[in-house]
Tab-separated table of C-alpha atoms in Angstrom:
chain	number	residue	atom	x	y	z
A	109	MET	CA	4.938	12.456	-10.323
A	110	ASN	CA	6.568	14.395	-13.166
A	111	VAL	CA	8.646	16.403	-10.681
A	112	VAL	CA	9.493	13.376	-8.517
A	113	PHE	CA	10.526	11.287	-11.510
A	114	PHE	CA	12.738	14.039	-12.927
A	115	LEU	CA	14.386	14.893	-9.591
A	116	LEU	CA	15.267	11.268	-8.811
A	117	VAL	CA	16.940	10.864	-12.208
A	118	LEU	CA	18.662	14.273	-12.072
A	119	ILE	CA	20.074	13.731	-8.566
A	120	ALA	CA	21.246	10.248	-9.546
A	121	PHE	CA	22.987	11.533	-12.685
A	122	LEU	CA	24.692	14.460	-10.939
A	123	THR	CA	25.853	12.283	-8.031
A	124	ALA	CA	27.256	9.625	-10.353
A	125	ALA	CA	28.955	12.282	-12.503
A	126	TRP	CA	30.590	13.864	-9.439
A	127	ARG	CA	31.829	10.485	-8.206
A	128	GLN	CA	33.053	9.615	-11.709
A	129	PHE	CA	35.476	12.554	-11.731
A	130	SER	CA	36.372	12.686	-8.033
A	131	LEU	CA	36.964	9.028	-7.129
A	132	PRO	CA	39.966	6.891	-8.156
A	133	ALA	CA	39.576	4.714	-11.229
A	134	ALA	CA	37.905	1.359	-10.634
A	135	ASP	CA	36.836	-1.685	-12.614
A	136	ILE	CA	33.219	-0.491	-12.472
A	137	THR	CA	32.904	3.277	-12.649
A	138	PRO	CA	29.911	5.134	-11.124
A	139	MET	CA	28.508	5.797	-14.582
A	140	ASP	CA	28.847	2.116	-15.478
A	141	ALA	CA	26.992	1.227	-12.276
A	142	LEU	CA	24.302	3.779	-13.119
A	143	SER	CA	23.884	2.326	-16.601
A	144	ARG	CA	23.617	-1.213	-15.267
A	145	ALA	CA	21.102	-0.090	-12.652
A	146	MET	CA	18.906	1.406	-15.385
A	147	ILE	CA	18.832	-1.799	-17.390
A	148	ASP	CA	18.499	-4.085	-14.368
A	149	SER	CA	15.700	-1.974	-12.892
A	150	ALA	CA	13.777	-1.891	-16.164
A	151	THR	CA	14.118	-5.657	-16.508
A	152	GLY	CA	13.175	-6.156	-12.877
A	153	ALA	CA	10.089	-3.965	-13.272
A	154	VAL	CA	8.793	-6.120	-16.120
A	155	GLU	CA	9.591	-9.317	-14.199
A	156	LEU	CA	7.764	-7.908	-11.178
A	157	ALA	CA	4.704	-7.047	-13.252
A	158	LEU	CA	4.685	-10.457	-14.915
A	159	GLY	CA	5.067	-12.042	-11.488
A	160	LEU	CA	1.950	-10.140	-10.461
A	161	VAL	CA	-0.077	-11.679	-13.289
A	162	GLY	CA	-0.730	-14.923	-11.447
A	163	VAL	CA	-1.419	-13.212	-8.126
A	164	MET	CA	-3.703	-10.642	-9.760
A	165	ALA	CA	-5.572	-13.353	-11.647
A	166	LEU	CA	-6.026	-15.420	-8.478
A	167	PHE	CA	-7.308	-12.708	-6.189
A	168	LEU	CA	-9.344	-10.771	-8.745
A	169	GLY	CA	-10.962	-14.090	-9.636
A	170	LEU	CA	-11.939	-14.509	-5.993
A	171	MET	CA	-12.967	-10.852	-5.948
A	172	LYS	CA	-15.389	-11.439	-8.817
A	173	ILE	CA	-17.041	-14.253	-6.830
A	174	ALA	CA	-17.359	-11.940	-3.833
A	175	GLU	CA	-18.776	-9.178	-6.010
A	176	GLN	CA	-21.382	-11.335	-7.711
A	177	GLY	CA	-22.365	-12.895	-4.403
A	178	GLY	CA	-22.893	-9.477	-2.828
A	179	LEU	CA	-20.053	-9.687	-0.292
A	180	LEU	CA	-18.740	-6.225	-1.149
A	181	LYS	CA	-22.084	-4.601	-0.374
A	182	ILE	CA	-22.413	-6.630	2.832
A	183	LEU	CA	-19.010	-5.394	4.005
A	184	ALA	CA	-19.810	-1.828	2.980
A	185	ARG	CA	-23.059	-1.853	4.949
A	186	LEU	CA	-21.378	-3.508	7.934
A	187	ILE	CA	-18.990	-0.646	8.669
A	188	ARG	CA	-21.031	2.104	7.004
A	189	PRO	CA	-20.741	4.534	9.993
A	190	LEU	CA	-16.944	4.717	9.615
A	191	MET	CA	-16.633	4.538	5.836
A	192	VAL	CA	-19.238	7.208	5.032
A	193	ARG	CA	-17.347	9.636	7.248
A	194	LEU	CA	-13.989	8.833	5.747
A	195	PHE	CA	-15.285	8.734	2.161
A	196	PRO	CA	-18.303	11.074	1.947
A	197	ASP	CA	-17.995	11.284	-1.865
A	198	VAL	CA	-18.549	7.533	-2.318
A	199	PRO	CA	-22.135	6.185	-2.177
A	200	ALA	CA	-22.568	4.047	0.925
A	201	ASP	CA	-23.388	0.827	-0.964
A	202	HIS	CA	-21.025	1.318	-3.891
A	203	PRO	CA	-18.766	-1.689	-4.641
A	204	ALA	CA	-15.744	0.546	-4.007
A	205	MET	CA	-16.563	0.459	-0.303
A	206	GLY	CA	-16.420	-3.327	-0.103
A	207	ALA	CA	-13.268	-3.491	-2.220
A	208	MET	CA	-11.535	-0.965	0.025
A	209	ILE	CA	-12.534	-2.944	3.107
A	210	LEU	CA	-11.091	-6.145	1.624
A	211	ASN	CA	-7.863	-4.323	0.787
A	212	MET	CA	-7.548	-2.870	4.282
A	213	SER	CA	-8.329	-6.244	5.836
A	214	ALA	CA	-5.635	-7.942	3.754
A	215	ASN	CA	-3.107	-5.283	4.766
A	216	MET	CA	-4.017	-5.718	8.420
A	217	LEU	CA	-3.217	-9.413	8.147
A	218	GLY	CA	0.044	-8.784	6.317
A	219	LEU	CA	-1.242	-10.284	3.059
A	220	GLY	CA	0.491	-7.960	0.624
A	221	ASN	CA	-0.140	-10.289	-2.335
A	222	ALA	CA	-3.868	-10.215	-1.675
A	223	ALA	CA	-4.019	-6.530	-0.727
A	224	THR	CA	-2.671	-5.306	-4.072
A	225	PRO	CA	-5.362	-6.892	-6.303
A	226	PHE	CA	-8.100	-5.791	-3.897
A	227	GLY	CA	-6.630	-2.296	-3.837
A	228	ILE	CA	-6.471	-2.059	-7.617
A	229	LYS	CA	-10.080	-3.218	-7.816
A	230	ALA	CA	-11.060	-0.537	-5.303
A	231	MET	CA	-9.209	2.123	-7.289
A	232	GLN	CA	-10.994	1.050	-10.474
A	233	GLU	CA	-14.343	1.359	-8.729
A	234	LEU	CA	-13.401	4.791	-7.358
A	235	ASP	CA	-12.389	5.875	-10.844
A	236	ARG	CA	-15.923	5.181	-12.050
A	237	LEU	CA	-17.007	8.002	-9.734
A	238	ASN	CA	-14.226	10.293	-10.956
A	239	PRO	CA	-15.521	13.551	-12.502
A	240	CYS	CA	-12.174	14.234	-14.168
A	241	LYS	CA	-10.372	11.234	-15.595
A	242	GLY	CA	-6.624	11.330	-15.158
A	243	SER	CA	-6.761	13.332	-11.931
A	244	ALA	CA	-6.971	11.742	-8.482
A	245	THR	CA	-10.113	12.472	-6.469
A	246	ASP	CA	-10.099	13.145	-2.724
A	247	SER	CA	-11.372	9.603	-2.125
A	248	MET	CA	-8.591	8.105	-4.253
A	249	VAL	CA	-5.935	10.074	-2.404
A	250	LEU	CA	-7.321	9.136	1.006
A	251	PHE	CA	-7.598	5.462	0.087
A	252	LEU	CA	-4.023	5.382	-1.184
A	253	ALA	CA	-2.713	7.188	1.910
A	254	ILE	CA	-4.505	4.731	4.215
A	255	ASN	CA	-3.170	1.885	2.095
A	256	THR	CA	0.441	3.009	2.465
A	257	SER	CA	0.050	3.275	6.244
A	258	SER	CA	-2.514	0.574	6.921
A	259	ILE	CA	-2.959	-0.734	10.456
A	260	THR	CA	-1.124	-4.066	10.619
A	261	LEU	CA	-2.162	-6.802	13.012
A	262	LEU	CA	-0.056	-9.621	11.618
A	263	PRO	CA	3.113	-8.840	9.589
A	264	THR	CA	3.460	-12.454	8.500
A	265	GLY	CA	6.466	-12.053	6.200
A	266	VAL	CA	8.566	-10.256	8.802
A	267	ILE	CA	7.665	-12.778	11.512
A	268	ALA	CA	8.740	-15.627	9.230
A	269	LEU	CA	12.069	-13.955	8.457
A	270	ARG	CA	12.745	-13.298	12.150
A	271	ALA	CA	12.010	-16.945	12.941
A	272	SER	CA	14.434	-18.107	10.248
A	273	ALA	CA	17.082	-15.767	11.680
A	274	GLY	CA	16.849	-17.543	15.044
A	275	SER	CA	14.792	-15.038	16.992
A	276	ALA	CA	13.662	-16.177	20.436
A	277	ASP	CA	10.475	-14.154	19.980
A	278	PRO	CA	9.655	-13.799	16.256
A	279	ALA	CA	6.232	-12.283	16.982
A	280	GLY	CA	7.668	-9.733	19.405
A	281	ILE	CA	7.174	-6.986	16.816
A	282	LEU	CA	3.378	-7.309	16.887
A	283	PRO	CA	2.742	-4.621	19.548
A	284	THR	CA	5.341	-2.220	18.125
A	285	THR	CA	4.028	-2.684	14.588
A	286	LEU	CA	0.436	-2.168	15.713
A	287	PHE	CA	1.326	1.059	17.548
A	288	ALA	CA	3.377	2.415	14.632
A	289	THR	CA	0.669	1.688	12.060
A	290	LEU	CA	-2.080	3.156	14.235
A	291	CYS	CA	-0.095	6.387	14.409
A	292	SER	CA	0.796	6.418	10.710
A	293	THR	CA	-2.792	5.721	9.631
A	294	LEU	CA	-4.100	8.572	11.771
A	295	ALA	CA	-1.382	10.810	10.338
A	296	ALA	CA	-2.331	9.767	6.787
A	297	ILE	CA	-5.981	10.712	7.314
A	298	LEU	CA	-5.126	14.061	8.885
A	299	ALA	CA	-2.532	14.797	6.184
A	300	VAL	CA	-5.009	14.141	3.368
A	301	LYS	CA	-7.606	16.380	4.979
A	302	GLY	CA	-5.034	19.106	5.639
A	303	TYR	CA	-3.160	19.047	2.326
A	304	ARG	CA	-6.112	18.928	-0.069
A	305	ARG	CA	-6.686	22.690	0.131
A	306	PHE	CA	-3.274	23.162	-1.487
A	307	PHE	CA	-4.027	20.658	-4.293
A	308	PRO	CA	-7.549	21.452	-5.546
A	309	LEU	CA	-9.265	19.563	-8.318
A	310	THR	CA	-9.102	21.125	-11.756
A	311	ARG	CA	-11.671	23.781	-12.553
A	312	GLU	CA	-13.177	21.578	-15.256
A	313	ALA	CA	-13.829	18.772	-12.752
A	314	VAL	CA	-15.376	21.106	-10.206
A	315	ALA	CA	-17.588	22.698	-12.850
A	316	ARG	CA	-18.725	19.337	-14.169
A	317	GLN	CA	-19.485	18.022	-10.712
A	318	ALA	CA	-21.456	21.135	-9.812
A	319	ALA	CA	-23.403	21.077	-13.074
A	320	ASP	CA	-24.477	17.425	-12.869
A	321	PRO	CA	-23.425	15.719	-9.623
A	322	ASP	CA	-25.464	12.584	-10.340
A	323	GLU	CA	-23.835	11.903	-13.690
A	324	ALA	CA	-20.266	13.014	-12.898
A	325	GLY	CA	-17.869	10.124	-13.003
A	326	GLN	CA	-20.445	7.557	-14.131
A	327	ASP	CA	-19.294	7.309	-17.765
A	328	ASN	CA	-17.782	3.877	-17.283
A	329	ALA	CA	-20.346	2.416	-14.894
A	330	GLN	CA	-21.217	-1.190	-15.579
A	331	PRO	CA	-24.533	-2.939	-15.008
A	332	ASP	CA	-23.049	-5.691	-12.836
A	333	ILE	CA	-21.943	-3.221	-10.193
A	334	ALA	CA	-25.131	-1.207	-10.030
A	335	LEU	CA	-26.138	-0.112	-6.584
A	336	ALA	CA	-28.572	-2.186	-4.642
A	337	GLU	CA	-32.177	-1.025	-4.473
A	338	ASP	CA	-31.837	-0.548	-0.745
A	339	GLU	CA	-28.976	1.917	-1.271
A	340	GLY	CA	-29.878	4.013	1.734
A	341	SER	CA	-30.184	1.146	4.172
A	342	GLY	CA	-27.565	-0.293	6.464
A	343	TYR	CA	-27.257	-2.838	9.200
A	344	PRO	CA	-28.522	-1.927	12.683
A	345	THR	CA	-26.014	-0.142	14.885
A	346	TRP	CA	-25.628	-3.142	17.177
A	347	VAL	CA	-24.473	-5.272	14.237
A	348	SER	CA	-21.766	-2.757	13.317
A	349	LEU	CA	-20.689	-2.481	16.947
A	350	THR	CA	-20.477	-6.261	17.229
A	351	ALA	CA	-18.243	-6.354	14.161
A	352	LEU	CA	-16.051	-3.611	15.644
A	353	ILE	CA	-15.723	-5.479	18.951
A	354	GLY	CA	-14.819	-8.646	17.058
A	355	PHE	CA	-12.104	-6.727	15.211
A	356	LEU	CA	-10.701	-5.326	18.461
A	357	LEU	CA	-10.578	-8.841	19.914
A	358	LEU	CA	-8.294	-9.841	17.046
A	359	ILE	CA	-5.564	-7.582	18.415
A	360	PRO	CA	-4.684	-9.625	21.540
A	361	LEU	CA	-5.264	-12.858	19.601
A	362	THR	CA	-2.729	-11.890	16.953
A	363	VAL	CA	-0.217	-10.948	19.626
A	364	LEU	CA	-0.640	-14.317	21.360
A	365	TYR	CA	-1.192	-16.667	18.406
A	366	GLY	CA	-0.004	-14.745	15.348
A	367	GLN	CA	2.771	-17.161	14.445
A	368	VAL	CA	0.385	-20.135	14.626
A	369	VAL	CA	-2.441	-18.516	12.683
A	370	SER	CA	-0.474	-16.940	9.826
A	371	PRO	CA	0.016	-20.123	7.679
A	372	TRP	CA	-3.763	-20.710	7.664
A	373	ILE	CA	-4.799	-17.289	6.409
A	374	LEU	CA	-4.373	-17.551	2.627
A	375	PRO	CA	-5.815	-21.077	2.227
A	376	GLY	CA	-8.668	-20.144	4.546
A	377	LEU	CA	-9.285	-16.947	2.589
A	378	MET	CA	-9.641	-18.818	-0.693
A	379	LEU	CA	-11.904	-21.482	0.781
A	380	GLY	CA	-14.006	-18.791	2.450
A	381	PHE	CA	-14.595	-16.919	-0.811
A	382	LEU	CA	-15.506	-20.096	-2.675
A	383	LEU	CA	-17.815	-21.296	0.104
A	384	PHE	CA	-19.521	-17.898	0.169
A	385	GLY	CA	-20.068	-18.117	-3.584
A	386	VAL	CA	-21.536	-21.605	-3.323
A	387	LEU	CA	-23.919	-20.534	-0.560
A	388	ARG	CA	-25.000	-17.521	-2.637
A	389	LYS	CA	-25.496	-19.772	-5.705
A	390	VAL	CA	-22.804	-18.018	-7.731
A	391	PRO	CA	-21.252	-19.970	-10.642
A	392	ILE	CA	-17.894	-19.909	-8.923
A	393	TYR	CA	-15.749	-21.381	-11.712
A	394	GLU	CA	-17.086	-19.119	-14.462
A	395	SER	CA	-16.963	-16.080	-12.161
A	396	PHE	CA	-13.403	-16.876	-11.113
A	397	VAL	CA	-12.244	-17.155	-14.727
A	398	GLU	CA	-13.946	-13.889	-15.636
A	399	GLY	CA	-12.232	-12.062	-12.788
A	400	ALA	CA	-8.884	-13.706	-13.565
A	401	LYS	CA	-9.038	-12.315	-17.106
A	402	ASP	CA	-9.355	-8.822	-15.663
A	403	GLY	CA	-6.363	-9.476	-13.413
A	404	PHE	CA	-4.230	-10.423	-16.412
A	405	GLN	CA	-5.107	-7.209	-18.251
A	406	VAL	CA	-4.470	-5.003	-15.214
A	407	ALA	CA	-1.061	-6.555	-14.527
A	408	LEU	CA	0.062	-5.783	-18.077
A	409	LYS	CA	-1.336	-2.249	-17.960
A	410	ILE	CA	0.848	-1.204	-15.024
A	411	ILE	CA	4.167	-2.254	-16.629
A	412	PRO	CA	5.061	1.225	-18.026
A	413	TYR	CA	4.396	2.863	-14.659
A	414	LEU	CA	6.530	0.319	-12.816
A	415	VAL	CA	9.383	0.707	-15.296
A	416	ALA	CA	9.396	4.492	-14.846
A	417	ILE	CA	9.438	4.583	-11.048
A	418	LEU	CA	11.682	1.550	-10.466
A	419	VAL	CA	14.309	2.769	-12.946
A	420	ALA	CA	14.388	6.174	-11.225
A	421	VAL	CA	14.700	4.566	-7.790
A	422	GLY	CA	17.339	2.104	-9.018
A	423	MET	CA	19.411	4.963	-10.428
A	424	PHE	CA	19.074	6.890	-7.161
A	425	ARG	CA	20.456	3.951	-5.176
A	426	ALA	CA	23.209	2.982	-7.634
A	427	SER	CA	24.516	6.539	-7.975
A	428	GLY	CA	25.534	6.691	-4.327
A	429	ALA	CA	22.988	9.401	-3.484
A	430	MET	CA	21.337	7.186	-0.882
A	431	GLU	CA	24.686	6.325	0.714
A	432	TRP	CA	25.633	10.013	0.843
A	433	LEU	CA	22.291	10.943	2.422
A	434	VAL	CA	22.703	8.284	5.117
A	435	GLY	CA	26.206	9.511	5.905
A	436	GLN	CA	25.025	13.091	6.284
A	437	ILE	CA	22.148	12.559	8.685
A	438	GLY	CA	23.028	9.266	10.387
A	439	GLN	CA	24.848	10.856	13.336
A	440	LEU	CA	21.917	13.196	13.965
A	441	THR	CA	19.195	10.531	13.863
A	442	SER	CA	21.153	8.267	16.231
A	443	LEU	CA	20.620	10.869	18.939
A	444	PHE	CA	16.859	10.276	18.659
A	445	GLY	CA	16.853	6.475	18.732
A	446	LEU	CA	17.378	5.804	15.017
A	447	PRO	CA	20.909	4.360	14.689
A	448	ALA	CA	22.917	4.810	11.515
A	449	GLU	CA	22.656	1.034	10.893
A	450	ALA	CA	18.851	1.291	10.682
A	451	LEU	CA	18.683	4.595	8.794
A	452	PRO	CA	19.066	3.061	5.296
A	453	MET	CA	16.034	0.931	6.105
A	454	ALA	CA	13.927	3.978	7.031
A	455	LEU	CA	14.990	5.921	3.927
A	456	LEU	CA	14.739	3.016	1.515
A	457	ARG	CA	11.361	1.645	2.606
A	458	PRO	CA	9.213	4.221	0.734
A	459	LEU	CA	11.355	3.790	-2.386
A	460	SER	CA	12.031	0.074	-2.757
A	461	GLY	CA	10.297	-2.787	-0.974
A	462	SER	CA	12.794	-5.401	-2.118
A	463	GLY	CA	15.735	-3.154	-1.224
A	464	ALA	CA	14.366	-2.489	2.257
A	465	TYR	CA	13.651	-6.186	2.763
A	466	GLY	CA	17.231	-6.981	1.804
A	467	VAL	CA	18.582	-4.416	4.272
A	468	MET	CA	16.428	-5.814	7.063
A	469	ALA	CA	17.467	-9.383	6.285
A	470	SER	CA	21.158	-8.503	6.304
A	471	ILE	CA	20.840	-6.652	9.635
A	472	ILE	CA	18.944	-9.309	11.581
A	473	ASN	CA	21.172	-12.065	10.183
A	474	ASP	CA	24.316	-10.193	11.204
A	475	PRO	CA	25.728	-12.074	14.245
A	476	ALA	CA	26.904	-8.773	15.723
A	477	ILE	CA	23.326	-7.414	15.729
A	478	GLY	CA	20.771	-10.248	15.516
A	479	PRO	CA	16.965	-10.166	15.355
A	480	ASP	CA	16.422	-9.653	19.096
A	481	SER	CA	18.629	-6.592	19.544
A	482	TYR	CA	17.261	-3.049	19.633
A	483	ILE	CA	18.271	-2.512	16.005
A	484	GLY	CA	16.823	-5.894	15.031
A	485	TYR	CA	13.445	-5.054	16.558
A	486	LEU	CA	13.524	-1.570	15.028
A	487	VAL	CA	14.193	-2.615	11.433
A	488	SER	CA	11.648	-5.426	11.741
A	489	THR	CA	9.043	-2.943	12.955
A	490	LEU	CA	9.898	-0.514	10.154
A	491	GLN	CA	9.465	-3.248	7.555
A	492	GLY	CA	6.102	-4.249	8.965
A	493	SER	CA	4.716	-0.779	9.594
A	494	THR	CA	5.594	1.268	6.511
A	495	GLU	CA	4.797	0.737	2.838
A	496	THR	CA	6.642	1.209	-0.449
A	497	THR	CA	4.865	4.474	-1.214
A	498	PHE	CA	6.298	5.063	-4.690
A	499	TYR	CA	5.459	1.516	-5.757
A	500	VAL	CA	1.875	1.850	-4.512
A	501	LEU	CA	1.499	5.163	-6.338
A	502	ALA	CA	2.782	3.658	-9.576
A	503	VAL	CA	0.663	0.501	-9.394
A	504	TYR	CA	-2.643	1.884	-8.129
A	505	PHE	CA	-2.745	5.079	-10.146
A	506	GLY	CA	-1.235	3.337	-13.161
A	507	ALA	CA	-4.098	0.836	-13.151
A	508	VAL	CA	-6.607	3.676	-13.712
A	509	GLN	CA	-4.368	5.954	-15.806
A	510	VAL	CA	-4.216	8.722	-13.192
A	511	ARG	CA	-1.358	11.138	-13.889
A	512	ARG	CA	-2.235	14.083	-11.645
A	513	ILE	CA	-1.811	12.577	-8.188
A	514	ARG	CA	-2.416	15.846	-6.284
A	515	HIS	CA	-1.449	15.453	-2.589
A	516	ALA	CA	-1.197	11.640	-2.566
A	517	LEU	CA	2.612	11.567	-2.418
A	518	ALA	CA	2.820	14.259	0.270
A	519	ALA	CA	0.257	12.461	2.440
A	520	GLY	CA	1.926	9.077	1.932
A	521	LEU	CA	5.380	10.379	2.862
A	522	THR	CA	3.944	12.174	5.892
A	523	ALA	CA	2.472	8.873	7.058
A	524	ASP	CA	5.828	7.168	6.447
A	525	ILE	CA	7.680	9.726	8.559
A	526	VAL	CA	5.173	9.442	11.403
A	527	GLY	CA	5.386	5.639	11.147
A	528	VAL	CA	9.180	5.743	11.543
A	529	ILE	CA	8.941	8.067	14.546
A	530	ALA	CA	6.243	5.904	16.161
A	531	ALA	CA	8.313	2.762	15.533
A	532	VAL	CA	11.324	4.331	17.249
A	533	VAL	CA	9.167	5.366	20.215
A	534	ALA	CA	7.527	1.933	20.567
A	535	VAL	CA	10.746	-0.078	20.224
A	536	SER	CA	12.610	2.268	22.566
A	537	PHE	CA	9.883	1.854	25.184
A	538	LEU	CA	9.690	-1.949	24.976
A	539	TYR	CA	13.202	-3.007	23.974
A	540	GLY	CA	15.433	0.024	24.389
């Protein structure tokens, strides 16, 4: 992240300086715009983090109920065959498994507000297994890469925006989004496995893990997340297969009834957690408050990381570097199904979620384009099938004070690129 942070700022400064001396005088000079972008981005980063306080408190409160009721271990045991192969370094019944499953499930349903707290909780649990604090483990990198490319069944926010823009088929992006995210998730997994040889753990971490594998990374373990006594057990294979079949059945259901179901998801999720706690005889109010306190602390902890990355990205956009990049490669990408109008969306999505959302909204609300045109379907699919990689890196790793991210950024960007290509292929096939 040191190199990325410096390069974004350096490119922004040099681009603004070149425009300052080469363009005619204006009321707002490029350097003035760069200065304003720095201040606005820093302010926006703090506002974003403070806005997360309530969301973090809500969902980490529910997470605490799930944890104390044993839901995380139930989920971990339910899909043990898949998770133990993806994350061999994480004990099968560790709470990190359940937290990761909740995060992935929230992403699949397009619940970004819920996915972030669950993801931060999962990263905290993974950090308790970390043999070298401050450096990302293979499991952390893989989880983050899957998170940035997560399979999406129901991109609720994009469907709502398409409906408000007058689309005749707001949920028409469900099959294209599903295809794009399936491809990007597979690419993320393969990229993590392939890149890790070029980004090894530090020698100190390897030596510590080899010397005492049972104790490595357990310095911060807490009694309330101790592993269950039946750590080696799991549900029968038929139970896991039934759960997998049930998940697969959700795919056609979301395509057919996604727009109807989406408003029920968040209220149903909260009621489900509380009902589970009641049935498991968990003191739901006290547990919720305890988890909400953790959410408040985490939201404040990530402020410096958000300020750093959002200021760098804001400078990059305000300097004109993004506009120049689009102008240089737009004609080339249009030959492969990615028009120049949609290119800013593809380039901006890994850098700025709000910026990409604004671009998508302006495109589908443009009467000359509209939500049901090829470009409208493409930008909608891009919004629903790729993640703000730099934001996720800053938030998730910032929550556990990880500074050496190893191959997380490379894997995340690889997944983003594959997601864009898959989106172009899917939209071209169905709506081209």
